[in-house]
Coordinates of C-alpha atoms in Angstrom, one line a residue:
X126 CA -4.5 -14.8 104.4
X127 CA -7.3 -14.7 101.3
X128 CA -7.2 -11.2 99.6
X129 CA -10.6 -10.9 100.4
X130 CA -10.3 -11.3 103.9
X131 CA -7.1 -9.2 104.0
X132 CA -9.2 -6.5 101.9
X133 CA -11.9 -6.6 104.7
X134 CA -9.3 -6.4 107.6
X135 CA -7.6 -3.3 106.1
X136 CA -10.7 -1.6 105.3
X137 CA -12.1 -1.9 109.1
X138 CA -8.7 -0.8 110.3
X139 CA -8.7 2.0 107.9
X140 CA -12.5 3.1 109.5
X141 CA -10.7 3.5 112.8
X142 CA -7.4 4.9 112.1
X143 CA -6.8 8.6 113.3
X144 CA -3.6 9.7 111.2
X145 CA -4.4 10.6 107.7
X146 CA -1.0 9.6 106.6
X147 CA -1.1 6.1 108.2
X148 CA -4.5 6.1 106.2
X149 CA -3.1 6.9 103.0
X150 CA -0.3 4.0 103.6
X151 CA -3.2 1.2 103.8
X152 CA -5.4 3.2 100.8
X153 CA -2.2 2.7 98.6
X154 CA -1.3 -0.5 99.4
X155 CA -5.2 -1.6 98.7
X156 CA -4.8 -0.1 95.3
X157 CA -2.2 -2.5 94.4
X158 CA -3.8 -5.8 95.7
X159 CA -2.9 -8.8 94.7
X160 CA 0.5 -7.5 94.1
X161 CA 0.4 -6.0 97.9
X162 CA -0.7 -9.0 99.6
X163 CA 2.3 -10.1 101.2
X164 CA 2.9 -6.7 102.7
X165 CA -0.8 -6.0 103.7
X166 CA -0.9 -9.7 105.3
X167 CA 2.8 -9.0 107.5
X168 CA 0.9 -5.6 108.5
X169 CA -2.2 -7.4 109.5
X170 CA -0.7 -10.7 110.8
X171 CA -1.4 -10.0 114.2
X172 CA -1.1 -6.9 117.0
X173 CA 2.5 -5.7 117.6
X174 CA 2.8 -7.4 121.3
X175 CA 3.0 -5.6 124.4
X176 CA 5.7 -7.6 126.4
X177 CA 8.3 -6.8 129.1
X178 CA 10.1 -4.2 127.1
X179 CA 6.6 -2.5 126.1
X180 CA 6.2 -1.9 122.2
X181 CA 8.7 -1.8 119.7
X182 CA 8.4 -2.2 116.0
X183 CA 8.7 -0.5 112.6
X184 CA 6.8 2.8 112.1
X185 CA 4.2 1.7 109.5
X186 CA 0.4 2.0 109.3
X187 CA -1.4 -1.2 110.7
X188 CA -1.9 -3.4 113.8
X189 CA 1.5 -4.9 113.5
X190 CA 3.3 -1.7 113.6
X191 CA 4.3 1.4 115.4
X192 CA 1.9 4.3 114.6
X193 CA -0.8 6.2 116.2
X194 CA -3.4 3.9 116.3
X195 CA -1.5 1.6 118.1
X196 CA -0.1 3.9 120.8
X197 CA -3.4 5.2 121.2
X198 CA -4.8 1.7 122.0
X199 CA -1.6 1.1 124.1
X200 CA -2.0 4.1 126.1
X201 CA -5.6 3.5 126.7
X202 CA -4.6 -0.3 127.8
X203 CA -2.2 1.1 130.3
X204 CA -4.4 3.8 131.9
X205 CA -7.2 1.1 132.4
X206 CA -4.7 -1.1 133.9
X207 CA -3.5 1.5 136.2
X208 CA -7.4 2.2 137.3
X209 CA -7.7 -1.5 138.1
X210 CA -4.8 -1.3 140.8
X211 CA -7.2 -0.2 143.5
X212 CA -6.2 3.1 144.8
X213 CA -2.6 2.9 144.1
X214 CA -3.3 2.9 140.1
X215 CA -4.8 6.4 140.6
X216 CA -2.3 7.8 143.2
X217 CA 0.4 10.0 141.2
X218 CA 0.9 11.5 137.9
X219 CA 2.0 9.8 134.9
X220 CA 5.4 11.0 133.1
X221 CA 6.0 11.1 129.8
X222 CA 9.4 11.3 128.0
X223 CA 10.2 10.6 124.3
X224 CA 13.4 10.8 122.0
X225 CA 13.8 12.4 118.8
X226 CA 12.8 9.6 116.5
X227 CA 10.3 9.9 113.9
X228 CA 6.9 9.9 115.5
X229 CA 8.0 10.5 119.2
X230 CA 6.9 13.4 120.1
X231 CA 3.3 12.8 118.5
X232 CA 3.3 9.6 120.4
X233 CA 4.0 11.1 123.6
X234 CA 1.6 13.8 123.3
X235 CA -1.2 11.1 122.2
X236 CA -0.2 9.2 125.4
X237 CA -0.9 12.3 127.8
X238 CA -4.2 13.2 126.0
X239 CA -5.4 9.6 126.6
X240 CA -4.3 9.8 130.3
X241 CA -6.0 13.0 131.1
X242 CA -9.2 11.7 129.5
X243 CA -9.1 8.8 132.1
X244 CA -8.8 11.4 135.0
X245 CA -4.8 11.1 135.2
X246 CA -2.5 13.8 135.6
X247 CA 0.2 13.5 132.9
X248 CA 3.4 15.5 133.1
X249 CA 5.4 15.4 129.6
X250 CA 9.1 16.2 129.8
X251 CA 10.2 19.6 128.1
X252 CA 11.7 18.5 125.0
X253 CA 13.3 15.2 123.6
X254 CA 15.6 13.9 126.4
X255 CA 17.4 10.6 127.3
X256 CA 15.8 7.6 128.7
X257 CA 17.6 8.0 132.1
X258 CA 16.0 11.4 132.7
X259 CA 12.5 9.7 132.5
X260 CA 13.5 6.9 134.6
X261 CA 14.8 9.6 137.7
X262 CA 11.5 11.6 136.8
X263 CA 9.6 8.6 137.9
X264 CA 10.8 8.2 141.1
X265 CA 11.8 12.4 141.8
X266 CA 8.1 13.0 140.9
X267 CA 6.7 10.1 143.2
X268 CA 4.7 9.0 139.8
X269 CA 2.5 6.0 139.8
X270 CA 4.1 5.1 136.1
X271 CA 6.2 6.6 133.1
X272 CA 5.9 6.0 129.8
X273 CA 9.2 6.5 127.5
X274 CA 8.9 6.7 123.9
X275 CA 11.9 5.5 122.1
X276 CA 13.4 2.6 120.2
X277 CA 16.9 2.7 121.9
X278 CA 19.7 2.1 119.1
X279 CA 16.9 0.2 116.7
X280 CA 17.2 1.3 113.2
X281 CA 15.8 4.6 112.1
X282 CA 12.6 3.0 110.8
X283 CA 11.6 1.7 114.3
X284 CA 10.2 3.1 117.2
X285 CA 8.9 2.0 120.6
X286 CA 7.1 2.5 123.9
X287 CA 8.8 1.4 127.2
X288 CA 6.8 1.5 130.5
X289 CA 8.1 2.1 133.9
X290 CA 6.1 1.6 137.6
X291 CA 6.7 4.2 140.7
X292 CA 6.8 2.7 144.0
X293 CA 3.3 2.1 144.6
X294 CA 3.3 -0.5 142.0
X295 CA 6.7 -1.6 141.7
X296 CA 7.7 -1.9 145.4
X297 CA 11.1 -0.7 146.4
X298 CA 13.2 -2.1 144.1
X299 CA 11.1 -1.8 141.1
X300 CA 10.4 2.1 141.8
X301 CA 11.4 3.7 138.4
X302 CA 12.4 0.4 137.0
X303 CA 10.9 -1.3 133.5
X304 CA 7.9 -3.5 134.1
X305 CA 8.3 -7.3 134.5
X306 CA 5.6 -10.2 134.7
X307 CA 2.8 -10.1 135.2
X308 CA 2.7 -6.4 135.1
X309 CA 3.2 -7.0 131.5
X310 CA 0.6 -9.7 130.8
X311 CA -2.0 -7.3 132.6
X312 CA -1.2 -4.2 130.4
X313 CA -1.2 -6.5 127.3
X314 CA -4.3 -7.8 128.2
X315 CA -5.9 -4.5 128.9
X316 CA -4.9 -3.1 125.4
X317 CA -6.6 -6.5 123.7
X318 CA -9.9 -5.4 125.6
X319 CA -9.8 -1.6 124.3
X320 CA -12.7 -1.1 122.2
X321 CA -12.4 1.2 118.6
X322 CA -9.6 3.6 118.8
X323 CA -12.5 6.3 117.8
X324 CA -14.3 5.9 120.7
X325 CA -11.0 6.3 123.1
X326 CA -11.6 9.7 124.6
X327 CA -9.2 12.1 124.7
X328 CA -8.3 15.3 127.0
X329 CA -6.1 17.9 127.4
X330 CA -2.7 17.4 126.2
X331 CA -1.2 17.2 129.9
X332 CA 1.2 19.6 131.6
X333 CA 4.8 20.1 130.1
X334 CA 7.6 20.5 132.5
X335 CA 10.0 22.8 132.6
X336 CA 13.6 22.6 132.6
X337 CA 13.9 22.0 136.4
X338 CA 13.4 18.4 136.1
X339 CA 16.2 18.0 133.6
X340 CA 18.5 20.4 135.7
X341 CA 17.5 18.2 138.9
X342 CA 19.0 15.0 137.0
X343 CA 22.1 16.7 135.6
X344 CA 22.8 18.0 139.5
X345 CA 22.3 14.7 140.8
X346 CA 24.3 13.0 137.9
X347 CA 27.3 15.5 138.4
X348 CA 27.2 14.2 142.1
X349 CA 27.7 10.2 141.6
X350 CA 31.3 11.5 141.9
X351 CA 33.0 12.4 144.7
X352 CA 35.5 15.6 144.6
X353 CA 39.0 14.4 142.9
X354 CA 41.1 15.0 140.0
X355 CA 39.6 16.8 136.6
X356 CA 42.2 17.2 134.2
X357 CA 40.8 14.8 131.6
X358 CA 40.4 15.3 128.0
X359 CA 37.4 13.9 126.5
X360 CA 35.8 13.1 122.9
X361 CA 32.3 12.5 122.6
X362 CA 29.4 11.4 120.4
X363 CA 25.8 10.9 121.0
X364 CA 25.4 9.3 117.8
X365 CA 22.8 11.9 116.4
X366 CA 20.4 11.2 119.3
X367 CA 19.5 13.1 122.6
X368 CA 22.4 12.7 125.1
X369 CA 24.5 15.1 124.1
X370 CA 23.3 18.7 125.8
X371 CA 22.9 16.5 128.6
X372 CA 26.1 14.9 129.2
X373 CA 27.8 18.2 128.5
X374 CA 25.8 20.0 131.0
X375 CA 26.5 16.6 133.7
X376 CA 30.1 16.7 133.0
X377 CA 30.8 20.4 133.3
X378 CA 28.7 20.3 136.5
X379 CA 30.9 17.7 138.0
X380 CA 34.1 19.7 137.2
X381 CA 35.3 18.3 134.0
X382 CA 36.1 20.4 131.0
X383 CA 33.2 20.3 128.4
X384 CA 34.0 17.2 125.8
X385 CA 34.9 17.9 122.3
X386 CA 31.5 16.6 120.5
X387 CA 31.6 15.0 117.3
X388 CA 30.0 17.7 115.0
X389 CA 28.5 15.3 112.4
X390 CA 26.4 13.4 115.3
X391 CA 26.4 16.1 117.7
X392 CA 22.5 17.3 117.2
X393 CA 19.4 15.0 117.1
X394 CA 18.7 13.2 113.9
X395 CA 15.8 10.5 113.3
X396 CA 17.5 9.8 110.1
X397 CA 21.3 8.8 111.7
X398 CA 22.8 9.5 108.4
X399 CA 26.5 9.1 109.2
X400 CA 26.0 5.5 110.7
X401 CA 25.0 2.3 109.3
X402 CA 23.5 1.2 112.6
X403 CA 23.0 4.0 115.7
X404 CA 24.3 1.3 118.1
X405 CA 28.2 1.9 119.4
X406 CA 28.8 -2.0 119.5
X407 CA 28.3 -2.1 115.8
X408 CA 31.6 -2.0 113.3
X409 CA 32.3 1.3 112.1
X410 CA 29.5 3.2 114.4
X411 CA 32.5 4.9 116.7
X412 CA 34.7 6.0 113.7
X413 CA 34.0 9.5 113.7
X414 CA 34.4 9.6 117.6
X415 CA 37.9 7.8 117.2
X416 CA 38.9 10.3 114.6
X417 CA 38.0 13.2 116.7
X418 CA 39.6 11.7 120.0
X419 CA 43.0 11.4 118.2
X420 CA 43.0 14.7 116.0
X421 CA 42.6 16.2 119.6
X422 CA 44.8 14.3 122.0
X423 CA 41.9 13.1 123.8
X424 CA 42.9 10.8 126.9
X425 CA 39.1 9.1 126.6
X426 CA 36.2 8.7 124.1
X427 CA 32.9 7.9 125.1
X428 CA 29.8 7.4 122.9
X429 CA 26.0 7.2 124.2
X430 CA 23.5 5.0 122.0
X431 CA 20.5 7.5 120.4
X432 CA 18.6 7.6 123.7
X433 CA 21.7 7.6 125.9
X434 CA 20.6 4.9 128.0
X435 CA 24.0 2.8 127.0
X436 CA 27.5 3.8 127.4
X437 CA 30.7 3.0 125.3
X438 CA 34.4 3.8 125.3
X439 CA 37.6 3.6 123.6
X440 CA 41.0 4.0 125.1
X441 CA 44.3 4.8 123.3
X442 CA 46.0 1.7 122.0
X443 CA 49.5 0.5 122.1
X444 CA 50.4 1.7 118.9
X445 CA 50.9 5.8 118.4
X446 CA 47.6 6.8 117.3
X447 CA 45.6 3.6 117.6
X448 CA 42.3 3.4 119.6
X449 CA 40.8 0.2 121.4
X450 CA 37.1 0.1 122.2
X451 CA 36.5 -1.9 125.7
X452 CA 34.0 -4.5 125.8
X453 CA 31.1 -4.3 127.8
X454 CA 32.3 -6.4 130.0
X455 CA 35.9 -4.5 130.4
X456 CA 34.0 -1.5 131.3
X457 CA 31.7 -2.9 133.5
X458 CA 34.4 -4.4 135.9
X459 CA 36.2 -1.2 135.5
X460 CA 33.2 0.7 136.9
X461 CA 32.5 -2.0 139.6
X462 CA 36.1 -2.0 140.8
X463 CA 35.9 1.9 140.8
X464 CA 32.9 1.9 143.1
X465 CA 34.5 -0.8 145.2
X466 CA 37.6 1.0 146.1
X467 CA 35.7 4.2 146.6
X468 CA 33.5 2.2 149.2
X469 CA 30.3 1.8 147.7
X470 CA 28.3 -0.8 149.7
X471 CA 26.2 -3.1 148.5
X472 CA 25.4 -5.9 146.2
X473 CA 27.2 -5.9 142.9
X474 CA 25.0 -7.2 140.3
X475 CA 25.3 -8.6 136.7
X476 CA 23.4 -11.0 134.3
X477 CA 24.3 -14.8 133.5
X478 CA 25.6 -13.8 130.1
X479 CA 28.1 -11.7 131.1
X480 CA 31.7 -12.2 132.1
X481 CA 32.3 -14.2 135.4
X482 CA 35.2 -11.4 136.5
X483 CA 32.6 -9.4 138.4
X484 CA 31.9 -12.4 140.6
X485 CA 35.6 -13.1 141.3
X486 CA 36.5 -9.6 141.9
X487 CA 33.6 -9.5 144.4
X488 CA 34.4 -12.8 146.2
X489 CA 38.2 -11.5 146.5
X490 CA 37.0 -7.7 147.7
X491 CA 34.3 -9.6 150.4
X492 CA 31.3 -7.6 148.7
X493 CA 27.7 -9.1 147.9
X494 CA 27.2 -10.4 144.4
X495 CA 23.9 -11.4 142.5
X496 CA 23.4 -12.7 138.8
X497 CA 20.3 -12.3 137.0
X498 CA 18.6 -13.2 134.1
X499 CA 19.3 -10.8 131.4
X500 CA 17.8 -7.3 131.1
X501 CA 18.0 -4.5 133.4
X502 CA 14.5 -5.3 134.9
X503 CA 16.1 -8.0 136.5
X504 CA 19.1 -6.3 137.7
X505 CA 17.9 -3.8 139.6
X506 CA 15.5 -6.0 141.6
X507 CA 18.6 -8.7 141.6
X508 CA 19.3 -7.5 145.1
X509 CA 18.0 -5.8 148.5
X510 CA 20.3 -3.5 148.5
X511 CA 21.5 -2.8 145.0
X512 CA 25.1 -0.7 144.6
X513 CA 25.7 -1.4 140.9
X514 CA 24.4 -3.6 138.0
X515 CA 25.7 -3.8 134.4
X516 CA 25.3 -6.4 131.4
X517 CA 27.5 -7.0 128.7
X518 CA 25.4 -5.0 126.3
X519 CA 26.7 -1.7 127.6
X520 CA 24.2 -1.2 130.2
X521 CA 25.4 0.3 133.6
X522 CA 23.8 1.3 136.6
X523 CA 26.3 3.4 139.0
X524 CA 23.4 5.4 141.1
X525 CA 20.7 2.8 141.3
X526 CA 18.9 5.5 144.2
X527 CA 19.2 8.1 141.3
X528 CA 17.9 5.9 138.3
X529 CA 16.7 2.4 138.7
X530 CA 17.7 1.5 134.8
X531 CA 20.9 1.6 132.5
X532 CA 22.0 5.1 132.3
X533 CA 24.8 5.6 130.0
X534 CA 25.0 9.7 131.4
X535 CA 26.3 8.7 134.9
X536 CA 28.4 5.7 133.6
X537 CA 30.5 8.1 131.7
X538 CA 30.5 10.7 134.1
X539 CA 32.0 8.0 136.8
X540 CA 34.2 6.3 134.3
X541 CA 35.9 9.5 133.5
X542 CA 36.2 10.0 137.1
X543 CA 38.3 7.2 137.3
X544 CA 40.0 8.1 134.2
X545 CA 41.1 11.4 135.4
X546 CA 42.1 9.7 138.8
X547 CA 44.7 7.4 137.1
X548 CA 46.0 10.2 135.1
X549 CA 46.9 12.3 138.3
X550 CA 48.6 9.0 139.5
X551 CA 50.6 8.6 136.0
X552 CA 48.6 5.8 134.9
X553 CA 46.0 4.8 132.7
X554 CA 42.4 2.6 132.1
X555 CA 44.8 0.1 130.4
X556 CA 47.2 0.0 133.1
X557 CA 44.1 -0.9 135.5
X558 CA 43.0 -3.6 133.3
X559 CA 46.2 -5.0 133.5
X560 CA 46.0 -5.3 137.3
X561 CA 42.6 -6.6 137.3
X562 CA 43.8 -9.4 134.4
X563 CA 47.1 -10.2 136.2
X564 CA 45.4 -10.7 139.6
X565 CA 42.1 -12.6 138.1
X566 CA 43.6 -14.1 135.0
X567 CA 42.3 -13.1 131.4
X568 CA 38.9 -13.2 130.6
X569 CA 38.0 -12.9 127.2
X570 CA 34.2 -13.0 126.1
X571 CA 32.5 -13.4 122.7
X572 CA 29.3 -14.0 120.8
X573 CA 27.8 -16.5 118.2
X574 CA 24.5 -16.0 116.8
X575 CA 22.2 -17.4 114.6
X576 CA 20.0 -15.3 112.9
X577 CA 16.5 -16.7 111.2
X578 CA 13.5 -16.4 109.3
X579 CA 11.9 -19.4 110.7
X580 CA 11.4 -18.8 114.5
X581 CA 11.0 -22.9 114.8
X582 CA 14.7 -23.3 113.9
X583 CA 15.7 -21.6 117.4
X584 CA 13.2 -24.3 119.1
X585 CA 14.6 -27.2 117.2
X586 CA 18.3 -26.0 118.1
X587 CA 17.6 -25.8 121.4
X588 CA 16.1 -28.8 121.7
X589 CA 18.8 -30.6 120.1
X590 CA 21.8 -29.0 122.0
X591 CA 19.7 -30.0 125.2
X592 CA 19.4 -33.4 124.1
X593 CA 23.1 -33.6 122.9
X594 CA 25.5 -30.9 124.2
X595 CA 29.2 -31.0 123.4
X596 CA 31.1 -33.1 125.8
X597 CA 33.9 -31.2 125.7
X598 CA 35.2 -27.7 124.7
X599 CA 38.7 -26.5 124.1
X600 CA 39.8 -30.1 124.8
X601 CA 38.4 -29.8 128.5
X602 CA 35.2 -32.1 129.3
X603 CA 32.2 -30.1 130.0
X604 CA 31.7 -30.7 133.9
X605 CA 28.2 -28.7 134.4
X606 CA 25.4 -28.6 132.2
X607 CA 22.9 -25.9 133.8
X608 CA 19.3 -25.9 132.3
X609 CA 17.1 -23.2 133.3
X610 CA 14.0 -24.2 132.0
X611 CA 11.0 -23.8 132.6
X612 CA 11.7 -20.5 134.2
X613 CA 14.1 -19.3 131.2
X614 CA 15.2 -20.8 127.8
X615 CA 18.8 -20.9 128.8
X616 CA 21.2 -23.8 128.6
X617 CA 24.6 -23.0 130.3
X618 CA 27.9 -25.1 129.8
X619 CA 31.2 -25.0 131.8
X620 CA 34.6 -26.1 131.6
X621 CA 37.7 -25.9 133.9
X622 CA 38.4 -22.9 131.8
X623 CA 35.3 -21.9 129.5
X624 CA 31.6 -21.1 129.9
X625 CA 29.0 -21.0 127.1
X626 CA 25.4 -19.5 127.5
X627 CA 23.0 -20.3 125.0
X628 CA 19.7 -18.7 124.6
X629 CA 17.2 -17.3 122.0
X630 CA 17.5 -13.3 121.9
X631 CA 14.5 -11.6 123.4
X632 CA 14.2 -8.8 121.0
X633 CA 15.7 -10.1 117.7
X634 CA 15.1 -13.4 115.5
X635 CA 18.4 -14.7 116.9
X636 CA 19.7 -17.4 119.0
X637 CA 22.7 -16.3 120.9
X638 CA 25.7 -18.3 122.6
X639 CA 27.6 -16.3 124.7
X640 CA 31.0 -17.2 125.1
X641 CA 33.7 -16.9 128.0
X642 CA 37.5 -17.8 127.9
X643 CA 39.7 -17.8 131.2
X644 CA 43.6 -18.0 131.1
X645 CA 45.7 -17.5 133.9
X646 CA 48.6 -15.3 134.0
X647 CA 51.7 -17.3 134.4
X648 CA 54.8 -15.9 135.5
X649 CA 53.5 -12.4 135.1
X650 CA 53.4 -12.7 131.1
X651 CA 50.1 -11.2 130.6
X652 CA 51.3 -11.0 127.0
X653 CA 51.4 -14.6 127.0
X654 CA 47.9 -15.2 128.7
X655 CA 46.1 -12.7 126.4
X656 CA 47.2 -14.5 123.4
X657 CA 46.6 -18.0 124.6
X658 CA 42.9 -16.3 125.4
X659 CA 42.4 -14.8 121.9
X660 CA 43.6 -17.9 120.0
X661 CA 41.0 -20.3 122.9
X662 CA 38.6 -17.9 121.7
X663 CA 39.0 -17.0 118.0
X664 CA 40.3 -20.1 116.5
X665 CA 38.7 -22.9 119.3
X666 CA 35.6 -22.0 120.7
X667 CA 33.8 -19.9 118.2
X668 CA 34.5 -22.7 115.8
X669 CA 33.3 -25.4 118.2
X670 CA 30.2 -23.7 119.2
X671 CA 29.5 -22.7 115.7
X672 CA 29.5 -26.2 114.8
X673 CA 27.3 -27.2 117.9
X674 CA 24.6 -24.8 116.4
X675 CA 24.7 -26.1 112.9
X676 CA 26.6 -22.8 111.6
X677 CA 30.0 -24.5 110.2

C-alpha cells in the first residue's frame, strides 16, 4: 500500500475513532512514516473479520484490531441484524458479560449503550465473570442474544467478542449457544453496512444485574452432581482469570471443601505475569498448580483457563511426589464414563479430531453417540437430546440444559465427584483409566502442527496430501481416506490401528494433524500395551505425518 494512501486511510480513521488513546496510537505511527509503513499497512490491511467465533484479535488501533471503534461497529451491526429478524429479534434482552482482560469492561459497556440506543434492553453481568455464566444467563433470562467480551486463553495483548443466540433465534439446540452460519455471515454483513462510528447513537448504559444471576449459576453448577462422598483435597488455579471465586463457590455449594488456590494466580490479572501463555495445555502453565498439589498432599489438581470455559486436571503419578496432567481426551472419556454409570440418558458427542474411545465406550454401553466438526457450536447442535459433549482441547459440556457451551466450572465439579467416589472405594482416577484401557485398548493421541506466515502454504499442502496421501502408516495399509470437502476442509486417514485427521486451524495460521494410535491389551499387560502405543506414536506416526506435511 502506497504511503500516501496509507496516510489518507489513517487520517480518515482518526476522524471517526471515539477513543483518544487509540487516536494517539495512529498519530504516533503517522509521525514516523515512512518507517512505520509496514505497521500501518498491517493495521489497515482490512477489517477484523466477524466469523463463527465472533471477533478476536490484538488490542490496537485501526480496523484490523480490537478497539472501541471496531467494537462499536460490531455492536451496531449485531443489534441491526437482530432488528432485521422480524419480531423475534426484538423479544428479550441482550445480556452482556466480560472478563478481566484489558478493555473488556469498556467494550461491554459500549455494547450496552449501542443496544439501548437501538431500543433493546441491555443487561450487564455484575462483574468480570466466566464465559459459562454468560451462556447460562442467556438461557436463564430468556435473552434474545448474548455477548461475551473475552479472548479466552489467548495472549494478554488480545481480546475478543463472542455472540450467543437465545431460543427464539437459535432454536432448541442452539438456545444459549454460540452462533453458526448463516447468522455469522448475516451479522458480518450488517457490520459492514454500518456507517461512520461517530454517527452511531449511544443510549443509556444498560442495567447492571446483581449477584442473584451468579448465585443462580453457582447453585445450578453444584446441582449437576448427586449426593455422594465428598472427602477430597483439591488444588486449583484460575490462571489469573475470572474463574476463581465462582469455582470455589460451586465446590462448597456441592459439599466439597474449598480447594487450595495458587496464591500467585488467584486474582484476575490481564498481564498473566506467571505464565508464558495462559492456556493450561501449554508446557509450564500448570507448574505452580502441581507444586501446590504436591505441597498440600492434594488428591486432584484442577486448572481453568482465564475465562473458565475449559478445564484441565493433573493426578498423582506413579512415583512419589510426581504428578501427571491428563490429556483432554483422557478427561473427556472419564467424564463420559462417569455420567453413563450415573444413568445420564441421551446422546454423547465429540468431534472428528477427538479420540475414538468415546465411540467405543458408547457402543459397548448401548448409549447413543454423535460426532461433529470441531467446535462447541457444532457439538451442542449435534444431537436431538444431548447428554454430554467434549472436545480434546479441554472443553466439556456436562449439563447441556444448564450451559449450552463448554463449561470448565461444572466439568471441575463433576470430575471431583468422580474422584471422591473412587477415593471412598479405595481407588483413583488412574485406576479408572486402567479399567478403560484394559477394556477398550490403549488409545494414545497426539498432534503435529505446521505454523506458517504464508497462508497459501496450508492450501497447497492440503491439496498435495489429498492428491497423494500416504499409502501406509506404521507399516499398515491406509484402508480409508475420507475427504469432507466441500463441507469442511478436513482429510481423515485410517488404518487398522491408527487414525490421522488433517485440517487447517480455525483460529491460528496453522495446519494441524490430529493423531491416534490404538493398541490392544494382550494377556492383561497394560504396561506393554502402553509402551507399544508410546513408541508407535512418538517414534512412528509423528515422524511419518511430519514427513508427509513436509516438516521432516
